PDB file of C-alpha atoms and ligand atoms in Angstrom:
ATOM      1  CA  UNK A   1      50.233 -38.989 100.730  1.00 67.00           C
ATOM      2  CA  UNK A   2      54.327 -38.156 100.228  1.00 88.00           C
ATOM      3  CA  UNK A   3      56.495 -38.908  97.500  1.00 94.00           C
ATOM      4  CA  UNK A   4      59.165 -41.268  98.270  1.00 96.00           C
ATOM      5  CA  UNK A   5      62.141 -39.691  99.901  1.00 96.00           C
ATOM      6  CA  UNK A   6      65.216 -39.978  96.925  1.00 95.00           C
ATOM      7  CA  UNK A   7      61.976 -38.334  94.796  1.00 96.00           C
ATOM      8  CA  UNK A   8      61.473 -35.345  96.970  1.00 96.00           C
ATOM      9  CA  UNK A   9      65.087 -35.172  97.425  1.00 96.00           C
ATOM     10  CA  UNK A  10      65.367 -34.325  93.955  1.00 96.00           C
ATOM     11  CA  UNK A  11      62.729 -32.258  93.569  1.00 97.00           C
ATOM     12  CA  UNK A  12      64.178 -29.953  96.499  1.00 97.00           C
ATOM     13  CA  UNK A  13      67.708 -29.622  94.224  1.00 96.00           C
ATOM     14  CA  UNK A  14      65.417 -28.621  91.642  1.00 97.00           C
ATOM     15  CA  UNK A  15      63.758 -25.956  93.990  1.00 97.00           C
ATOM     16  CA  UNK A  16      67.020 -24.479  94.648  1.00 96.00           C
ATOM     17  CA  UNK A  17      67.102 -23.146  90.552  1.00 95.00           C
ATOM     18  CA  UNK A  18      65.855 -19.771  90.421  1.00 92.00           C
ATOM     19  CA  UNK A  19      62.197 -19.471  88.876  1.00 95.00           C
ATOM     20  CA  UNK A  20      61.693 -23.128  89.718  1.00 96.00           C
ATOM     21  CA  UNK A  21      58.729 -23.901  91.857  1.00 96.00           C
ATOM     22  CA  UNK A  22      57.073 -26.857  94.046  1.00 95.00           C
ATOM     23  CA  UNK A  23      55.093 -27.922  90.704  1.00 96.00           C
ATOM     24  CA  UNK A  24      57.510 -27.198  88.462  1.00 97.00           C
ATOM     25  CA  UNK A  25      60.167 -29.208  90.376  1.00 97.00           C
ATOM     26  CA  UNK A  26      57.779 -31.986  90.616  1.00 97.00           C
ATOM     27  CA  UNK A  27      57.261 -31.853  86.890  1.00 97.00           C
ATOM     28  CA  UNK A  28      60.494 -32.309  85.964  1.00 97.00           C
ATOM     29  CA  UNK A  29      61.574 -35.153  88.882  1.00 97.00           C
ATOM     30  CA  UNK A  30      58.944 -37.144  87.768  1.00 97.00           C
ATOM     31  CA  UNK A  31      59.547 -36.696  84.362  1.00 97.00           C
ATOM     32  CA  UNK A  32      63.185 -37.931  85.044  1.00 97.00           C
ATOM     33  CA  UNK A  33      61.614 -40.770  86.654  1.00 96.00           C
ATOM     34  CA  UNK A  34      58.845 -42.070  84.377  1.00 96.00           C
ATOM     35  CA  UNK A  35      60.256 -40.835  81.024  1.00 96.00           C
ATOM     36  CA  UNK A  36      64.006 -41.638  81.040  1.00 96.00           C
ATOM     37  CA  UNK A  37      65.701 -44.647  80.011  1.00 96.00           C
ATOM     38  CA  UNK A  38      68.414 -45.764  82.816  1.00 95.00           C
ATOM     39  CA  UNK A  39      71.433 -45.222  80.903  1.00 97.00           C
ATOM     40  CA  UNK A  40      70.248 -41.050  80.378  1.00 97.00           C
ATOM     41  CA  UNK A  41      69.534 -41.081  84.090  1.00 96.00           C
ATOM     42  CA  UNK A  42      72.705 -42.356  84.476  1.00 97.00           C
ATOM     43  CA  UNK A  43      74.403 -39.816  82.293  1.00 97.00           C
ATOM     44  CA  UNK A  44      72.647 -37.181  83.574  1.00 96.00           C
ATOM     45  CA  UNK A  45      74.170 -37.982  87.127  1.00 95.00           C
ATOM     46  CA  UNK A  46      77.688 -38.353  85.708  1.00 94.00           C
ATOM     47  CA  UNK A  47      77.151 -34.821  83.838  1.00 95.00           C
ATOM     48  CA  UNK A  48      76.393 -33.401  87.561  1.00 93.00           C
ATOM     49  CA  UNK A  49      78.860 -35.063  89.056  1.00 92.00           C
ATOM     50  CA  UNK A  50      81.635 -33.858  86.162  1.00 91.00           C
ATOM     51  CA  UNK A  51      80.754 -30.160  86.889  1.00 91.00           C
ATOM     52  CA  UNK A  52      82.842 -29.196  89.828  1.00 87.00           C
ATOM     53  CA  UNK A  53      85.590 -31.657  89.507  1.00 91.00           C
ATOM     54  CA  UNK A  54      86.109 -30.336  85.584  1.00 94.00           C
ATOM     55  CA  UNK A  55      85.160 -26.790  85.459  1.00 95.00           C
ATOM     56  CA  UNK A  56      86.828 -23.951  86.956  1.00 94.00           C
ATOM     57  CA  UNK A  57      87.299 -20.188  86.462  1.00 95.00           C
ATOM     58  CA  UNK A  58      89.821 -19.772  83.727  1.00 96.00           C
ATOM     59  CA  UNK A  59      92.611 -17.904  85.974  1.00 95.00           C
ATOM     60  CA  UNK A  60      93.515 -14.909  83.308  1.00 95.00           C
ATOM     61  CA  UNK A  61      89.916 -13.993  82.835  1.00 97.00           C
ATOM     62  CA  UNK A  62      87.443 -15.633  85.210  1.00 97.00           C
ATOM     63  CA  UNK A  63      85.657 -17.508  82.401  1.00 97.00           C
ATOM     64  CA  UNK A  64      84.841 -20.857  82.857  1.00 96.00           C
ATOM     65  CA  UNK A  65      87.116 -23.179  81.408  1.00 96.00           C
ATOM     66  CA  UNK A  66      87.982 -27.443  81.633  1.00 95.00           C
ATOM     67  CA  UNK A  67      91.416 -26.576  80.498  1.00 95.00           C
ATOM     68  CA  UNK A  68      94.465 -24.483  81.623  1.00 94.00           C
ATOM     69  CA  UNK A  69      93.313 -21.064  80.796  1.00 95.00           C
ATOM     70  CA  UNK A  70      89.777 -20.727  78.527  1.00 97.00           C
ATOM     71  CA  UNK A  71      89.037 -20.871  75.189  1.00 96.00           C
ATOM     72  CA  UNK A  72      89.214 -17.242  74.428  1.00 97.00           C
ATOM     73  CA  UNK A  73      92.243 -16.345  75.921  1.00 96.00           C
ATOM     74  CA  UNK A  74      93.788 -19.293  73.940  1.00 96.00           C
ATOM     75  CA  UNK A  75      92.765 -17.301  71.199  1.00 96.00           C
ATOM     76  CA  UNK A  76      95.300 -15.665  69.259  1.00 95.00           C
ATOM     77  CA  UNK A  77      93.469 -14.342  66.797  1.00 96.00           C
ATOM     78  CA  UNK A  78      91.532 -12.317  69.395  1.00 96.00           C
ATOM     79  CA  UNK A  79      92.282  -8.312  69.922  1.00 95.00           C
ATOM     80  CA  UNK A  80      94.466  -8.131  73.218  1.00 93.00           C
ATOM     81  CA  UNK A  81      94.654  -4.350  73.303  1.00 96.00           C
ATOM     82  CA  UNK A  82      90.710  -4.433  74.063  1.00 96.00           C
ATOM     83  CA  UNK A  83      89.310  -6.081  77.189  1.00 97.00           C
ATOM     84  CA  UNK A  84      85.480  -6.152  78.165  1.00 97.00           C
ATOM     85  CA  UNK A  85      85.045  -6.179  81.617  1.00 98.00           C
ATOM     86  CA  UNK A  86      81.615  -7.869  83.186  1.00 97.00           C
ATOM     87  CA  UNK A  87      80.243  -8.919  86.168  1.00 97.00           C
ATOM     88  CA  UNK A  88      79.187 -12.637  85.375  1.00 96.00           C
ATOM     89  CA  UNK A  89      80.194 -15.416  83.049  1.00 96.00           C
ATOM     90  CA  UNK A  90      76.997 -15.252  81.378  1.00 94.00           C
ATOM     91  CA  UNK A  91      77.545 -11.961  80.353  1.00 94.00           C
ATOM     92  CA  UNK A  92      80.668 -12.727  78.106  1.00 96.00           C
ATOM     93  CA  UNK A  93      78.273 -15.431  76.398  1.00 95.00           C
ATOM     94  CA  UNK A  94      75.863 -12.419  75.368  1.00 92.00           C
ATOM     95  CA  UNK A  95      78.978 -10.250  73.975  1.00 93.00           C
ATOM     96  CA  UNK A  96      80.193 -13.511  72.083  1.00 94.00           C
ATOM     97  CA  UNK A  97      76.654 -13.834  70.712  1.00 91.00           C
ATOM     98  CA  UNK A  98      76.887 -10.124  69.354  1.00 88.00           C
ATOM     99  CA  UNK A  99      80.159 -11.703  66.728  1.00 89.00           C
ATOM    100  CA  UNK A 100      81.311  -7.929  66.473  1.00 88.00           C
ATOM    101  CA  UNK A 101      83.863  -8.006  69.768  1.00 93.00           C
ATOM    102  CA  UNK A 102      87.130  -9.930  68.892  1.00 94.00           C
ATOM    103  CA  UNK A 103      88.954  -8.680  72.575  1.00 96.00           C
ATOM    104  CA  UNK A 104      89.104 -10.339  75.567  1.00 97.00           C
ATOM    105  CA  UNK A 105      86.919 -10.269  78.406  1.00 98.00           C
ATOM    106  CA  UNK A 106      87.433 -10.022  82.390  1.00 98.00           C
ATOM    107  CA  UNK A 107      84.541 -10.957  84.796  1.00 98.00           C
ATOM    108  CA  UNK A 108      84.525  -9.803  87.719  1.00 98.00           C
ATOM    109  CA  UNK A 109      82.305 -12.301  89.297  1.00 97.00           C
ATOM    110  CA  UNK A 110      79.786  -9.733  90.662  1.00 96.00           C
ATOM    111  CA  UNK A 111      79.546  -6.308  91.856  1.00 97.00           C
ATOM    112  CA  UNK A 112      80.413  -3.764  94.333  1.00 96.00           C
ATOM    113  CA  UNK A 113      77.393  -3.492  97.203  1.00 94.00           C
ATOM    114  CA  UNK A 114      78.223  -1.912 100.434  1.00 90.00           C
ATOM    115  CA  UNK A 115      74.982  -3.115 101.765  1.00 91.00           C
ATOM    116  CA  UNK A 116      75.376  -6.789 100.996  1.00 91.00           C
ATOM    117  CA  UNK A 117      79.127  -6.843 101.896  1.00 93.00           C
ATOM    118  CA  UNK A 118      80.289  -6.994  98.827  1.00 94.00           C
ATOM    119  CA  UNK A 119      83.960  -5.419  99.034  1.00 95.00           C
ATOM    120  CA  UNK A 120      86.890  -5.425  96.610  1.00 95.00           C
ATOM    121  CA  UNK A 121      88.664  -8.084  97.606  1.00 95.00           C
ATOM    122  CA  UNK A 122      85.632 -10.281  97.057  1.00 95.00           C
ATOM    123  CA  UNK A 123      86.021  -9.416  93.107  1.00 96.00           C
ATOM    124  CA  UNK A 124      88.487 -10.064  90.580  1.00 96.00           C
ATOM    125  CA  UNK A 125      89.846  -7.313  90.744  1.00 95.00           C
ATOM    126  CA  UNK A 126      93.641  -8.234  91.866  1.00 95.00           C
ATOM    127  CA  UNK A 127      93.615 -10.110  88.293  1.00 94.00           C
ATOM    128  CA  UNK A 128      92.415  -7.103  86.442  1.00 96.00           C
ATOM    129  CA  UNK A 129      95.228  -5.368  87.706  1.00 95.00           C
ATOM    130  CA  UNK A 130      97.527  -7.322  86.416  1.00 95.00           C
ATOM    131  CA  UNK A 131      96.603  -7.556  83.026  1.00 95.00           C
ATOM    132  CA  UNK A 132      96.444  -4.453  83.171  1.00 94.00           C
ATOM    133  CA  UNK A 133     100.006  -3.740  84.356  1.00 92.00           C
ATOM    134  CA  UNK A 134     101.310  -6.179  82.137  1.00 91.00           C
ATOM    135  CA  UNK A 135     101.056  -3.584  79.165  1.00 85.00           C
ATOM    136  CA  UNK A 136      99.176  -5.088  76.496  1.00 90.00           C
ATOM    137  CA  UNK A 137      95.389  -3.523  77.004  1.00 95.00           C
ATOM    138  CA  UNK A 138      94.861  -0.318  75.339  1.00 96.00           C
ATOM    139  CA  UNK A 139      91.267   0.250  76.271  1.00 96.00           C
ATOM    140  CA  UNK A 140      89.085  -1.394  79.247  1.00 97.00           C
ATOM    141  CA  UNK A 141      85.734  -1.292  78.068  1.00 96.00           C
ATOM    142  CA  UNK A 142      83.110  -1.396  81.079  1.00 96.00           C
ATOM    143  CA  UNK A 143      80.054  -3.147  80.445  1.00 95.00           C
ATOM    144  CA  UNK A 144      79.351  -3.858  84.435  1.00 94.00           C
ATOM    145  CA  UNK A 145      75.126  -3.408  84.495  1.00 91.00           C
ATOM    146  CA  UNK A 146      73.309  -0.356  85.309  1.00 88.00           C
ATOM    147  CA  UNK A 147      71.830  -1.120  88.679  1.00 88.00           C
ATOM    148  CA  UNK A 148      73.106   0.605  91.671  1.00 90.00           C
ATOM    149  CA  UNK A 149      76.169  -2.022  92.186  1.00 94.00           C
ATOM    150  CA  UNK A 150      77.217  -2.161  88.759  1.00 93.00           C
ATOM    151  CA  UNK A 151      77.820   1.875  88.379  1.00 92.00           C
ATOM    152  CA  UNK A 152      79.573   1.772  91.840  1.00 95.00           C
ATOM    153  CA  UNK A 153      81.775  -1.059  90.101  1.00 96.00           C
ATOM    154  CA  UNK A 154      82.387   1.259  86.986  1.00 95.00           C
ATOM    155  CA  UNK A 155      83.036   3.937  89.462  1.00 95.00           C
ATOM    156  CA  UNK A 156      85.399   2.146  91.585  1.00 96.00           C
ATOM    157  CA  UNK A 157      87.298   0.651  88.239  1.00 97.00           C
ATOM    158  CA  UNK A 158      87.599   4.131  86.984  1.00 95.00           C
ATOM    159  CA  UNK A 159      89.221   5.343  90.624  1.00 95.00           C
ATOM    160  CA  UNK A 160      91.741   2.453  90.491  1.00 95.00           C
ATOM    161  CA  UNK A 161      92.833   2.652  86.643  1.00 94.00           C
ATOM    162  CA  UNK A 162      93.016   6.529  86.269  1.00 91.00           C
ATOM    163  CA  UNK A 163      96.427   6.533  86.871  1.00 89.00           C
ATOM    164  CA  UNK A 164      97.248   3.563  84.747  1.00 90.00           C
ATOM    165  CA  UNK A 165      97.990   3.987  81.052  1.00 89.00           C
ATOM    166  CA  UNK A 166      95.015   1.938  79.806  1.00 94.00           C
ATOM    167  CA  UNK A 167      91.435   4.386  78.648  1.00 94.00           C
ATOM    168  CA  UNK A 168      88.072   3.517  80.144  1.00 95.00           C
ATOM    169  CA  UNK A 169      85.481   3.412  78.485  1.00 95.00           C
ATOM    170  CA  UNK A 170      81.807   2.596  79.860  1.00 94.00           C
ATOM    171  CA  UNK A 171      79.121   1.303  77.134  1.00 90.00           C
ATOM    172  CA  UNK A 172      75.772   2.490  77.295  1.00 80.00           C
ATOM    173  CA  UNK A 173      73.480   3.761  74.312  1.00 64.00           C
ATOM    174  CA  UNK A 174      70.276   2.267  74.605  1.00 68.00           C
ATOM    175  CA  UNK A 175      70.632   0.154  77.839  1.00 68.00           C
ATOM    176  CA  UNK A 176      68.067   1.301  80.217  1.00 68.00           C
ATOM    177  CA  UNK A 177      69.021   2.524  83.854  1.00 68.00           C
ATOM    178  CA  UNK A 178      68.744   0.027  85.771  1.00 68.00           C
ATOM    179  CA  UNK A 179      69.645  -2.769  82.908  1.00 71.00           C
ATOM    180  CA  UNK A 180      70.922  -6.008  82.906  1.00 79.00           C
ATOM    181  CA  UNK A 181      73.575  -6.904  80.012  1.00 81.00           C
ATOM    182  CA  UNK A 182      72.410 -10.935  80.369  1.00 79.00           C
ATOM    183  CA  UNK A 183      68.980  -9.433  79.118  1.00 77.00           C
ATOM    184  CA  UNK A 184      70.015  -7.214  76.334  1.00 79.00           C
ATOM    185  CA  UNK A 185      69.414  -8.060  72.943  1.00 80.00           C
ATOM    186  CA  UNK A 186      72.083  -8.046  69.926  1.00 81.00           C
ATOM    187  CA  UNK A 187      71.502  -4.911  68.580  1.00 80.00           C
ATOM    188  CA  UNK A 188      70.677  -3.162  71.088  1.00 82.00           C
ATOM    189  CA  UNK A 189      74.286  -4.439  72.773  1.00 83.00           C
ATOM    190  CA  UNK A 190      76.679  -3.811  69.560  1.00 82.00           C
ATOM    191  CA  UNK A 191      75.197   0.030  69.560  1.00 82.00           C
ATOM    192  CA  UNK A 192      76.058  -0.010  73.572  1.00 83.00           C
ATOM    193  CA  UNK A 193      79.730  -1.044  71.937  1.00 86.00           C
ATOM    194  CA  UNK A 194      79.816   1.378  69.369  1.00 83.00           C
ATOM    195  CA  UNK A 195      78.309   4.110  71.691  1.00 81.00           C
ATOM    196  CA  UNK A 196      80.882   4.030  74.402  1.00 89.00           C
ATOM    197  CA  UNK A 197      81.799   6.829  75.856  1.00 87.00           C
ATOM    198  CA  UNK A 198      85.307   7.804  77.562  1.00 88.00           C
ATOM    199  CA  UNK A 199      85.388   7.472  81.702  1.00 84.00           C
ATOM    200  CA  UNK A 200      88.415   9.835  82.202  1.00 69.00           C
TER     201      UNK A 200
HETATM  202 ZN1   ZN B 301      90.255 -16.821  80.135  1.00 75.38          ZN
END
């Protein structure tokens, strides 16, 4: 006995999320289809649909944004002499969730990794240097994770910017090796803040 085919298409887009399984992605298909009204269908289609022709990364930072350039670099009120640099957009929503950082951010959109091809030029990295160049950042604070690809990252950051008149730090006090920021809780990320220490 199969599912009609619009009913296991959806549940295969559903497969493709991380941590979502056959019965999982069943669940929730035929929850769409036996619990929701039309109209939320409806507008849960146009939501989809919005996402790529709306949302792009904001071109200063990498953020995502639905305007020019994002919210945060908008921001006037926000410290331009400090910069957080990340790997993922997610990552800038756990440093906003800290409320101690008033800088900017940069993400990077992933990390260096020789053995999955992962090269400079597939980073923002181009952008960071101009920022950087354009005079304004005192202090690039690293916060790239602590796996194998994000310490070649703060490596490879620290190579490129030692000649540059900006001071690296790299946070770390209480992550564990091997640590992802996304999963870091508050406290234990505003002491990684406070217990930066210089790169060079
Ligand atoms: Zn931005």
């Amino acid at each position: 006995m199969k599912y009609p085919t619009v009913l296991n298409q959806l549940m295969e887009h559903f497969r493709k999320i991380p941590g979502v399984g056959q019965k999982t992605a069943e669940r929730y298909a035929l929850h769409i289809l036996t619990h929701f009204d039309p109209e939320t269908t409806d507008a849960f289609a146009q939501t989809l649909h919005q996402l790529n022709a709306s949302i792009r990364p904001c071109p200063t930072c990498g953020f995502l944004t639905d305007q020019e350039v994002c919210d945060i670099c908008r921001d006037t009120t926000r410290d331009e002499a400090q910069l957080i640099v990340v790997e993922e957009v997610k990552d800038v929503i756990v440093f906003e969730n800290t409320h101690t950082f008033n800088g900017r951010y940069h993400v990077l959109g992933g990390a260096l990794s020789p053995s999955e091809g992962i090269a400079p030029e597939d980073l923002n990295i181009e952008s960071l240097k101009t920022r950087v160049q354009a005079g304004n950042i005192q202090e690039m604070i690293v916060a790239t994770n602590f796996s194998e690809a994000g310490e070649t990252t703060a490596l490879y950051l620290q190579h490129i910017f030692q000649d540059h008149p900006v001071e690296l730090t790299r946070i770390g006090y209480g992550l564990p090796a091997g640590g992802n920021i996304s999963y870091a809780d508050e406290i234990t990320l505003n002491k990684a803040i406070e217990g930066r220490r210089k790169m060079h």
